[in-house]
Amino acid sequence: MRQLKDGIFSLNGRELALLAACALAIIVFSVASPYFGTPGNAATVLRNSVELLLIGLGMTLLLAMGGIDVSVGIVMGLAAISVGRALAANTDPVLTALVGPIVGALLGFVTAAVVVLGRIPAIVGTLGLLGIYRTAIFILLGGQWLSGLPTGLTVLLGTSLLGVPIAAFVILLAYIAVWIALRRTPFGLHLLAIGNSEEKARLSGIPVAKVRFATFIISGALAGLAATFYVASYRNVEMTIGSTLALDAIAAVVLGGTSILGGKCSLVGTVLGVLLLRILQNGLLLMGVPSLWQPVVTGGLLIGVLSVEVLSARQPISQLGWARR
């Protein structure tokens, strides 16, 4: 059985290669642009990684289970609108911080209902929800940005705890919690077993539907948490929010070593995949490459990694877990 790596801080060959790629990219972009190697730009790269790290964590679980959710970025957008509305209504910042994860979890429940109860393949079901959610964002925003939001949430989440920024602290706790769940609880063992073979897992007595339901809800809650940090940082919600996050998350997670075939994941790899993707996007932008080309870079990386994985596994694309669910 393909498994999670043994230690949360251990590095295998794939992860070491990603670490080297990050270092090489930093060196190349630092030489190519005088603005890349500055502390301010490093902070920008890390800041731009917050939402993707959280959404990528949920995507790691989904792919390891043999599932997928291409609507997760738009789920973050809907959760962000809810957080923004709560802020605009002068809701207490602590309560407002809970709005995002709650709305995200509810939307994750909807996704699970469509995919699990409706027995619709995840790629098809979430693609349909993507269209519905995009329309919902347009209607809720009325074609305009939600901007000029109060600073209460920004002050609350912009502080540090024991010298560590709240965002970094929350992300670290989230990754540790997921690692413990995957390594030390029946949920993690069941999730990986489903990713290896859903039919065998069902015959073994594993509650497949419950595990899949829970995973979609967890992914939605993480997207909602990402929305909370997004609104706290930018104090606005634009029409195109989250439009490329699903692609970025899938690319980063697969790049990090989580198998698109299911049954294997790497949390360290996900973190490194996110950082490499954001470093590349930031560096290219500073070199004058229009942001329009960023999805091209992301898509190219995804196609390349998937091609290598599918060829090495010697399985046709039609046998991918998420394609038959």
mmCIF file of C-alpha atoms in Angstrom:
data_model
loop_
_atom_site.group_PDB
_atom_site.id
_atom_site.type_symbol
_atom_site.label_atom_id
_atom_site.label_comp_id
_atom_site.label_asym_id
_atom_site.label_seq_id
_atom_site.Cartn_x
_atom_site.Cartn_y
_atom_site.Cartn_z
ATOM 1 C CA MET A 1 0.000 0.000 0.000
ATOM 2 C CA ARG A 2 1.240 3.468 -0.891
ATOM 3 C CA GLN A 3 1.463 5.412 2.351
ATOM 4 C CA LEU A 4 2.136 8.791 3.908
ATOM 5 C CA LYS A 5 5.821 9.396 4.596
ATOM 6 C CA ASP A 6 6.989 8.292 8.053
ATOM 7 C CA GLY A 7 7.838 11.659 9.571
ATOM 8 C CA ILE A 8 6.242 15.054 9.209
ATOM 9 C CA PHE A 9 9.679 16.692 9.004
ATOM 10 C CA SER A 10 11.471 13.905 7.113
ATOM 11 C CA LEU A 11 12.507 14.439 3.492
ATOM 12 C CA ASN A 12 12.582 11.849 0.722
ATOM 13 C CA GLY A 13 14.184 12.150 -2.706
ATOM 14 C CA ARG A 14 11.219 13.964 -4.234
ATOM 15 C CA GLU A 15 11.086 16.501 -1.423
ATOM 16 C CA LEU A 16 14.840 17.077 -1.478
ATOM 17 C CA ALA A 17 14.586 17.717 -5.227
ATOM 18 C CA LEU A 18 11.828 20.255 -4.588
ATOM 19 C CA LEU A 19 13.918 21.938 -1.911
ATOM 20 C CA ALA A 20 16.826 22.160 -4.355
ATOM 21 C CA ALA A 21 14.483 23.525 -7.046
ATOM 22 C CA CYS A 22 13.294 26.245 -4.663
ATOM 23 C CA ALA A 23 16.888 27.191 -3.859
ATOM 24 C CA LEU A 24 17.846 27.239 -7.544
ATOM 25 C CA ALA A 25 14.814 29.364 -8.447
ATOM 26 C CA ILE A 26 15.682 31.841 -5.692
ATOM 27 C CA ILE A 27 19.252 32.147 -6.975
ATOM 28 C CA VAL A 28 18.187 32.573 -10.617
ATOM 29 C CA PHE A 29 15.513 35.165 -9.898
ATOM 30 C CA SER A 30 17.780 37.049 -7.473
ATOM 31 C CA VAL A 31 20.318 37.439 -10.283
ATOM 32 C CA ALA A 32 17.665 38.269 -12.896
ATOM 33 C CA SER A 33 15.830 40.879 -10.810
ATOM 34 C CA PRO A 34 17.262 43.231 -8.168
ATOM 35 C CA TYR A 35 13.872 43.269 -6.422
ATOM 36 C CA PHE A 36 13.454 39.529 -5.914
ATOM 37 C CA GLY A 37 15.959 38.916 -3.128
ATOM 38 C CA THR A 38 14.707 41.676 -0.839
ATOM 39 C CA PRO A 39 13.126 40.960 2.565
ATOM 40 C CA GLY A 40 9.973 42.732 1.436
ATOM 41 C CA ASN A 41 9.569 40.471 -1.563
ATOM 42 C CA ALA A 42 10.259 37.370 0.528
ATOM 43 C CA ALA A 43 7.430 38.477 2.827
ATOM 44 C CA THR A 44 5.210 38.934 -0.227
ATOM 45 C CA VAL A 45 5.912 35.390 -1.445
ATOM 46 C CA LEU A 46 5.120 33.955 1.972
ATOM 47 C CA ARG A 47 1.987 36.085 2.273
ATOM 48 C CA ASN A 48 0.775 34.924 -1.151
ATOM 49 C CA SER A 49 1.298 31.324 -0.040
ATOM 50 C CA VAL A 50 -1.087 31.405 2.950
ATOM 51 C CA GLU A 51 -4.348 30.599 1.155
ATOM 52 C CA LEU A 52 -2.721 28.061 -1.149
ATOM 53 C CA LEU A 53 -1.099 26.233 1.784
ATOM 54 C CA LEU A 54 -4.500 25.776 3.435
ATOM 55 C CA ILE A 55 -6.368 24.851 0.259
ATOM 56 C CA GLY A 56 -3.468 22.607 -0.756
ATOM 57 C CA LEU A 57 -3.779 20.736 2.535
ATOM 58 C CA GLY A 58 -7.401 19.922 1.771
ATOM 59 C CA MET A 59 -6.521 18.972 -1.807
ATOM 60 C CA THR A 60 -3.814 16.646 -0.478
ATOM 61 C CA LEU A 61 -6.448 14.719 1.454
ATOM 62 C CA LEU A 62 -8.805 14.609 -1.517
ATOM 63 C CA LEU A 63 -6.206 13.354 -3.979
ATOM 64 C CA ALA A 64 -4.847 10.814 -1.484
ATOM 65 C CA MET A 65 -8.419 9.509 -1.207
ATOM 66 C CA GLY A 66 -8.681 9.256 -4.982
ATOM 67 C CA GLY A 67 -10.956 12.311 -5.209
ATOM 68 C CA ILE A 68 -10.675 15.872 -6.456
ATOM 69 C CA ASP A 69 -12.480 19.211 -6.122
ATOM 70 C CA VAL A 70 -12.041 21.769 -8.899
ATOM 71 C CA SER A 71 -14.505 24.153 -7.221
ATOM 72 C CA VAL A 72 -12.451 24.665 -4.058
ATOM 73 C CA GLY A 73 -11.123 28.087 -5.100
ATOM 74 C CA ILE A 74 -14.629 29.393 -5.702
ATOM 75 C CA VAL A 75 -15.695 27.878 -2.370
ATOM 76 C CA MET A 76 -13.060 30.145 -0.829
ATOM 77 C CA GLY A 77 -14.594 33.053 -2.750
ATOM 78 C CA LEU A 78 -18.084 32.415 -1.369
ATOM 79 C CA ALA A 79 -16.703 32.034 2.145
ATOM 80 C CA ALA A 80 -14.784 35.305 1.694
ATOM 81 C CA ILE A 81 -18.003 37.108 0.751
ATOM 82 C CA SER A 82 -19.621 35.775 3.927
ATOM 83 C CA VAL A 83 -16.674 36.965 6.004
ATOM 84 C CA GLY A 84 -16.770 40.356 4.280
ATOM 85 C CA ARG A 85 -20.500 40.768 4.907
ATOM 86 C CA ALA A 86 -20.000 39.885 8.562
ATOM 87 C CA LEU A 87 -17.238 42.477 8.841
ATOM 88 C CA ALA A 88 -19.361 45.109 7.115
ATOM 89 C CA ALA A 89 -22.109 44.405 9.667
ATOM 90 C CA ASN A 90 -19.618 45.170 12.488
ATOM 91 C CA THR A 91 -19.712 41.612 13.813
ATOM 92 C CA ASP A 92 -17.193 40.857 16.542
ATOM 93 C CA PRO A 93 -13.858 39.954 14.853
ATOM 94 C CA VAL A 94 -13.542 36.677 16.784
ATOM 95 C CA LEU A 95 -16.980 35.557 15.607
ATOM 96 C CA THR A 96 -16.224 36.810 12.103
ATOM 97 C CA ALA A 97 -13.084 34.645 12.002
ATOM 98 C CA LEU A 98 -15.334 31.601 12.489
ATOM 99 C CA VAL A 99 -17.659 32.503 9.615
ATOM 100 C CA GLY A 100 -15.225 31.427 6.886
ATOM 101 C CA PRO A 101 -14.554 27.861 8.119
ATOM 102 C CA ILE A 102 -18.255 27.331 8.909
ATOM 103 C CA VAL A 103 -19.425 28.473 5.467
ATOM 104 C CA GLY A 104 -16.621 26.485 3.834
ATOM 105 C CA ALA A 105 -17.616 23.346 5.741
ATOM 106 C CA LEU A 106 -21.265 23.799 4.707
ATOM 107 C CA LEU A 107 -20.245 24.136 1.067
ATOM 108 C CA GLY A 108 -18.035 21.074 1.504
ATOM 109 C CA PHE A 109 -21.112 19.250 2.759
ATOM 110 C CA VAL A 110 -22.957 20.273 -0.406
ATOM 111 C CA THR A 111 -20.081 18.987 -2.520
ATOM 112 C CA ALA A 112 -20.056 15.703 -0.616
ATOM 113 C CA ALA A 113 -23.807 15.340 -1.058
ATOM 114 C CA VAL A 114 -23.509 15.826 -4.808
ATOM 115 C CA VAL A 115 -20.519 13.528 -5.256
ATOM 116 C CA VAL A 116 -21.079 10.856 -2.601
ATOM 117 C CA LEU A 117 -24.858 10.654 -2.286
ATOM 118 C CA GLY A 118 -25.470 11.522 -5.915
ATOM 119 C CA ARG A 119 -22.780 9.042 -7.000
ATOM 120 C CA ILE A 120 -21.477 11.537 -9.541
ATOM 121 C CA PRO A 121 -17.773 11.406 -10.502
ATOM 122 C CA ALA A 122 -15.951 14.018 -8.434
ATOM 123 C CA ILE A 123 -14.453 15.762 -11.450
ATOM 124 C CA VAL A 124 -17.916 16.124 -13.027
ATOM 125 C CA GLY A 125 -19.791 17.045 -9.864
ATOM 126 C CA THR A 126 -17.329 19.690 -8.707
ATOM 127 C CA LEU A 127 -17.062 21.118 -12.224
ATOM 128 C CA GLY A 128 -20.829 21.598 -12.198
ATOM 129 C CA LEU A 129 -20.678 23.218 -8.775
ATOM 130 C CA LEU A 130 -17.892 25.468 -10.040
ATOM 131 C CA GLY A 131 -20.271 27.011 -12.582
ATOM 132 C CA ILE A 132 -23.043 27.400 -10.016
ATOM 133 C CA TYR A 133 -20.752 28.978 -7.408
ATOM 134 C CA ARG A 134 -19.263 31.422 -9.915
ATOM 135 C CA THR A 135 -22.746 32.665 -10.752
ATOM 136 C CA ALA A 136 -23.509 32.921 -7.038
ATOM 137 C CA ILE A 137 -20.431 35.118 -6.517
ATOM 138 C CA PHE A 138 -21.516 37.439 -9.323
ATOM 139 C CA ILE A 139 -25.018 37.729 -7.882
ATOM 140 C CA LEU A 140 -23.838 38.250 -4.300
ATOM 141 C CA LEU A 141 -21.343 40.934 -5.303
ATOM 142 C CA GLY A 142 -23.660 42.528 -7.843
ATOM 143 C CA GLY A 143 -20.813 42.807 -10.326
ATOM 144 C CA GLN A 144 -18.787 45.000 -7.960
ATOM 145 C CA TRP A 145 -15.956 44.489 -5.509
ATOM 146 C CA LEU A 146 -16.660 44.280 -1.798
ATOM 147 C CA SER A 147 -14.035 46.735 -0.555
ATOM 148 C CA GLY A 148 -13.176 49.143 2.247
ATOM 149 C CA LEU A 149 -13.968 46.575 4.932
ATOM 150 C CA PRO A 150 -13.359 47.338 8.646
ATOM 151 C CA THR A 151 -9.951 46.545 10.116
ATOM 152 C CA GLY A 152 -11.083 44.434 13.092
ATOM 153 C CA LEU A 153 -10.204 41.084 11.508
ATOM 154 C CA THR A 154 -6.939 42.482 10.137
ATOM 155 C CA VAL A 155 -5.859 43.558 13.621
ATOM 156 C CA LEU A 156 -6.915 40.242 15.156
ATOM 157 C CA LEU A 157 -5.118 37.990 12.660
ATOM 158 C CA GLY A 158 -2.232 40.344 11.948
ATOM 159 C CA THR A 159 -0.733 39.892 15.410
ATOM 160 C CA SER A 160 1.886 37.354 16.516
ATOM 161 C CA LEU A 161 1.729 34.540 19.040
ATOM 162 C CA LEU A 162 5.020 33.751 20.796
ATOM 163 C CA GLY A 163 6.756 35.730 18.057
ATOM 164 C CA VAL A 164 5.131 33.681 15.288
ATOM 165 C CA PRO A 165 2.576 35.310 12.940
ATOM 166 C CA ILE A 166 -0.919 33.981 13.544
ATOM 167 C CA ALA A 167 -1.197 32.757 9.945
ATOM 168 C CA ALA A 168 2.002 30.689 10.210
ATOM 169 C CA PHE A 169 0.935 29.348 13.601
ATOM 170 C CA VAL A 170 -2.501 28.283 12.300
ATOM 171 C CA ILE A 171 -1.044 26.668 9.178
ATOM 172 C CA LEU A 172 1.520 24.737 11.235
ATOM 173 C CA LEU A 173 -1.177 23.494 13.616
ATOM 174 C CA ALA A 174 -3.399 22.495 10.676
ATOM 175 C CA TYR A 175 -0.629 20.454 9.046
ATOM 176 C CA ILE A 176 0.336 18.772 12.310
ATOM 177 C CA ALA A 177 -3.318 17.927 13.017
ATOM 178 C CA VAL A 178 -3.742 16.390 9.564
ATOM 179 C CA TRP A 179 -0.487 14.447 9.918
ATOM 180 C CA ILE A 180 -1.651 13.022 13.240
ATOM 181 C CA ALA A 181 -5.022 12.144 11.713
ATOM 182 C CA LEU A 182 -3.370 10.367 8.798
ATOM 183 C CA ARG A 183 -0.798 8.505 10.864
ATOM 184 C CA ARG A 184 -2.530 7.821 14.171
ATOM 185 C CA THR A 185 -6.273 7.542 13.564
ATOM 186 C CA PRO A 186 -8.560 5.109 11.722
ATOM 187 C CA PHE A 187 -9.697 8.011 9.526
ATOM 188 C CA GLY A 188 -6.241 8.373 7.990
ATOM 189 C CA LEU A 189 -5.782 4.654 7.430
ATOM 190 C CA HIS A 190 -9.237 4.424 5.886
ATOM 191 C CA LEU A 191 -8.639 7.424 3.634
ATOM 192 C CA LEU A 192 -5.410 5.955 2.249
ATOM 193 C CA ALA A 193 -7.029 2.546 1.853
ATOM 194 C CA ILE A 194 -9.852 4.098 -0.181
ATOM 195 C CA GLY A 195 -7.266 5.838 -2.331
ATOM 196 C CA ASN A 196 -5.558 2.536 -3.053
ATOM 197 C CA SER A 197 -8.764 0.684 -3.889
ATOM 198 C CA GLU A 198 -12.238 1.868 -3.001
ATOM 199 C CA GLU A 199 -13.759 -1.530 -3.729
ATOM 200 C CA LYS A 200 -11.280 -3.384 -1.527
ATOM 201 C CA ALA A 201 -11.795 -0.809 1.224
ATOM 202 C CA ARG A 202 -15.553 -1.327 1.062
ATOM 203 C CA LEU A 203 -15.170 -5.107 1.192
ATOM 204 C CA SER A 204 -12.883 -4.683 4.221
ATOM 205 C CA GLY A 205 -15.701 -2.991 6.125
ATOM 206 C CA ILE A 206 -14.387 0.569 5.853
ATOM 207 C CA PRO A 207 -17.241 3.150 5.889
ATOM 208 C CA VAL A 208 -16.279 4.588 2.506
ATOM 209 C CA ALA A 209 -19.163 7.048 2.218
ATOM 210 C CA LYS A 210 -18.539 8.511 5.690
ATOM 211 C CA VAL A 211 -14.818 8.964 5.061
ATOM 212 C CA ARG A 212 -15.404 10.615 1.687
ATOM 213 C CA PHE A 213 -18.086 12.870 3.194
ATOM 214 C CA ALA A 214 -15.771 13.933 6.022
ATOM 215 C CA THR A 215 -12.883 14.626 3.639
ATOM 216 C CA PHE A 216 -14.911 16.965 1.431
ATOM 217 C CA ILE A 217 -16.150 18.806 4.521
ATOM 218 C CA ILE A 218 -12.606 19.167 5.899
ATOM 219 C CA SER A 219 -11.405 20.485 2.537
ATOM 220 C CA GLY A 220 -14.252 22.999 2.491
ATOM 221 C CA ALA A 221 -13.492 24.144 6.035
ATOM 222 C CA LEU A 222 -9.831 24.698 5.117
ATOM 223 C CA ALA A 223 -10.914 26.735 2.082
ATOM 224 C CA GLY A 224 -13.119 28.785 4.393
ATOM 225 C CA LEU A 225 -10.210 29.327 6.767
ATOM 226 C CA ALA A 226 -8.154 30.509 3.795
ATOM 227 C CA ALA A 227 -10.955 32.975 3.004
ATOM 228 C CA THR A 228 -10.738 34.384 6.518
ATOM 229 C CA PHE A 229 -7.025 35.123 6.149
ATOM 230 C CA TYR A 230 -7.579 36.515 2.656
ATOM 231 C CA VAL A 231 -10.152 39.047 3.815
ATOM 232 C CA ALA A 232 -8.062 39.931 6.872
ATOM 233 C CA SER A 233 -5.068 40.706 4.656
ATOM 234 C CA TYR A 234 -6.677 42.513 1.728
ATOM 235 C CA ARG A 235 -9.922 43.839 3.236
ATOM 236 C CA ASN A 236 -11.752 43.324 -0.049
ATOM 237 C CA VAL A 237 -13.352 40.604 -2.144
ATOM 238 C CA GLU A 238 -13.022 40.894 -5.919
ATOM 239 C CA MET A 239 -15.129 39.285 -8.622
ATOM 240 C CA THR A 240 -12.393 36.887 -9.740
ATOM 241 C CA ILE A 241 -11.430 35.670 -6.265
ATOM 242 C CA GLY A 242 -10.192 32.085 -6.202
ATOM 243 C CA SER A 243 -10.508 31.577 -9.955
ATOM 244 C CA THR A 244 -7.082 29.910 -10.343
ATOM 245 C CA LEU A 245 -6.617 28.483 -6.848
ATOM 246 C CA ALA A 246 -7.894 24.992 -7.656
ATOM 247 C CA LEU A 247 -5.403 24.636 -10.516
ATOM 248 C CA ASP A 248 -2.602 26.003 -8.324
ATOM 249 C CA ALA A 249 -3.523 23.641 -5.482
ATOM 250 C CA ILE A 250 -3.646 20.546 -7.696
ATOM 251 C CA ALA A 251 -0.340 21.456 -9.336
ATOM 252 C CA ALA A 252 1.414 22.147 -6.026
ATOM 253 C CA VAL A 253 0.103 18.992 -4.349
ATOM 254 C CA VAL A 254 0.949 16.684 -7.256
ATOM 255 C CA LEU A 255 4.325 18.374 -7.628
ATOM 256 C CA GLY A 256 4.898 17.660 -3.933
ATOM 257 C CA GLY A 257 4.485 13.920 -4.359
ATOM 258 C CA THR A 258 0.836 13.236 -3.568
ATOM 259 C CA SER A 259 -0.328 10.650 -6.059
ATOM 260 C CA ILE A 260 -3.121 11.557 -8.461
ATOM 261 C CA LEU A 261 -3.820 7.813 -8.434
ATOM 262 C CA GLY A 262 -4.638 7.965 -4.720
ATOM 263 C CA GLY A 263 -3.217 6.157 -1.708
ATOM 264 C CA LYS A 264 -0.088 8.267 -1.172
ATOM 265 C CA CYS A 265 0.518 11.793 0.063
ATOM 266 C CA SER A 266 3.280 14.012 1.393
ATOM 267 C CA LEU A 267 2.505 17.010 3.573
ATOM 268 C CA VAL A 268 6.083 18.282 3.426
ATOM 269 C CA GLY A 269 5.915 17.901 -0.337
ATOM 270 C CA THR A 270 2.734 19.965 -0.459
ATOM 271 C CA VAL A 271 4.408 22.809 1.448
ATOM 272 C CA LEU A 272 7.443 22.732 -0.847
ATOM 273 C CA GLY A 273 5.243 22.486 -3.942
ATOM 274 C CA VAL A 274 3.301 25.567 -2.850
ATOM 275 C CA LEU A 275 6.486 27.528 -2.160
ATOM 276 C CA LEU A 276 8.061 26.562 -5.497
ATOM 277 C CA LEU A 277 4.924 27.539 -7.397
ATOM 278 C CA ARG A 278 4.672 30.918 -5.655
ATOM 279 C CA ILE A 279 8.406 31.589 -6.110
ATOM 280 C CA LEU A 280 8.119 30.891 -9.847
ATOM 281 C CA GLN A 281 5.026 33.079 -10.226
ATOM 282 C CA ASN A 282 6.569 35.935 -8.265
ATOM 283 C CA GLY A 283 9.924 35.726 -10.021
ATOM 284 C CA LEU A 284 8.415 35.685 -13.495
ATOM 285 C CA LEU A 285 6.250 38.668 -12.628
ATOM 286 C CA LEU A 286 9.287 40.657 -11.450
ATOM 287 C CA MET A 287 11.056 39.737 -14.688
ATOM 288 C CA GLY A 288 8.265 41.409 -16.632
ATOM 289 C CA VAL A 289 6.309 38.311 -17.637
ATOM 290 C CA PRO A 290 2.582 39.260 -17.597
ATOM 291 C CA SER A 291 0.462 37.566 -14.928
ATOM 292 C CA LEU A 292 -1.660 36.208 -17.786
ATOM 293 C CA TRP A 293 1.072 33.611 -18.329
ATOM 294 C CA GLN A 294 1.068 32.328 -14.737
ATOM 295 C CA PRO A 295 -1.646 29.700 -15.404
ATOM 296 C CA VAL A 296 0.426 28.550 -18.375
ATOM 297 C CA VAL A 297 3.377 27.848 -16.070
ATOM 298 C CA THR A 298 1.112 26.121 -13.545
ATOM 299 C CA GLY A 299 -0.631 24.054 -16.193
ATOM 300 C CA GLY A 300 2.656 23.085 -17.798
ATOM 301 C CA LEU A 301 4.049 21.877 -14.476
ATOM 302 C CA LEU A 302 0.890 19.888 -13.783
ATOM 303 C CA ILE A 303 0.892 18.219 -17.205
ATOM 304 C CA GLY A 304 4.578 17.378 -16.905
ATOM 305 C CA VAL A 305 4.304 15.837 -13.442
ATOM 306 C CA LEU A 306 1.126 13.931 -14.320
ATOM 307 C CA SER A 307 2.693 12.574 -17.497
ATOM 308 C CA VAL A 308 5.668 11.221 -15.576
ATOM 309 C CA GLU A 309 3.459 9.739 -12.844
ATOM 310 C CA VAL A 310 0.997 8.056 -15.187
ATOM 311 C CA LEU A 311 3.771 6.646 -17.367
ATOM 312 C CA SER A 312 5.695 5.363 -14.357
ATOM 313 C CA ALA A 313 2.552 3.763 -12.949
ATOM 314 C CA ARG A 314 1.800 2.298 -16.387
ATOM 315 C CA GLN A 315 -1.895 3.073 -16.015
ATOM 316 C CA PRO A 316 -4.066 4.875 -18.565
ATOM 317 C CA ILE A 317 -5.582 8.182 -17.521
ATOM 318 C CA SER A 318 -9.043 6.569 -17.540
ATOM 319 C CA GLN A 319 -8.041 4.509 -14.506
ATOM 320 C CA LEU A 320 -7.344 7.498 -12.276
ATOM 321 C CA GLY A 321 -9.369 7.284 -9.078
ATOM 322 C CA TRP A 322 -11.144 10.625 -9.393
ATOM 323 C CA ALA A 323 -12.141 9.864 -12.984
ATOM 324 C CA ARG A 324 -14.306 6.937 -11.996
ATOM 325 C CA ARG A 325 -15.923 8.453 -8.914
#
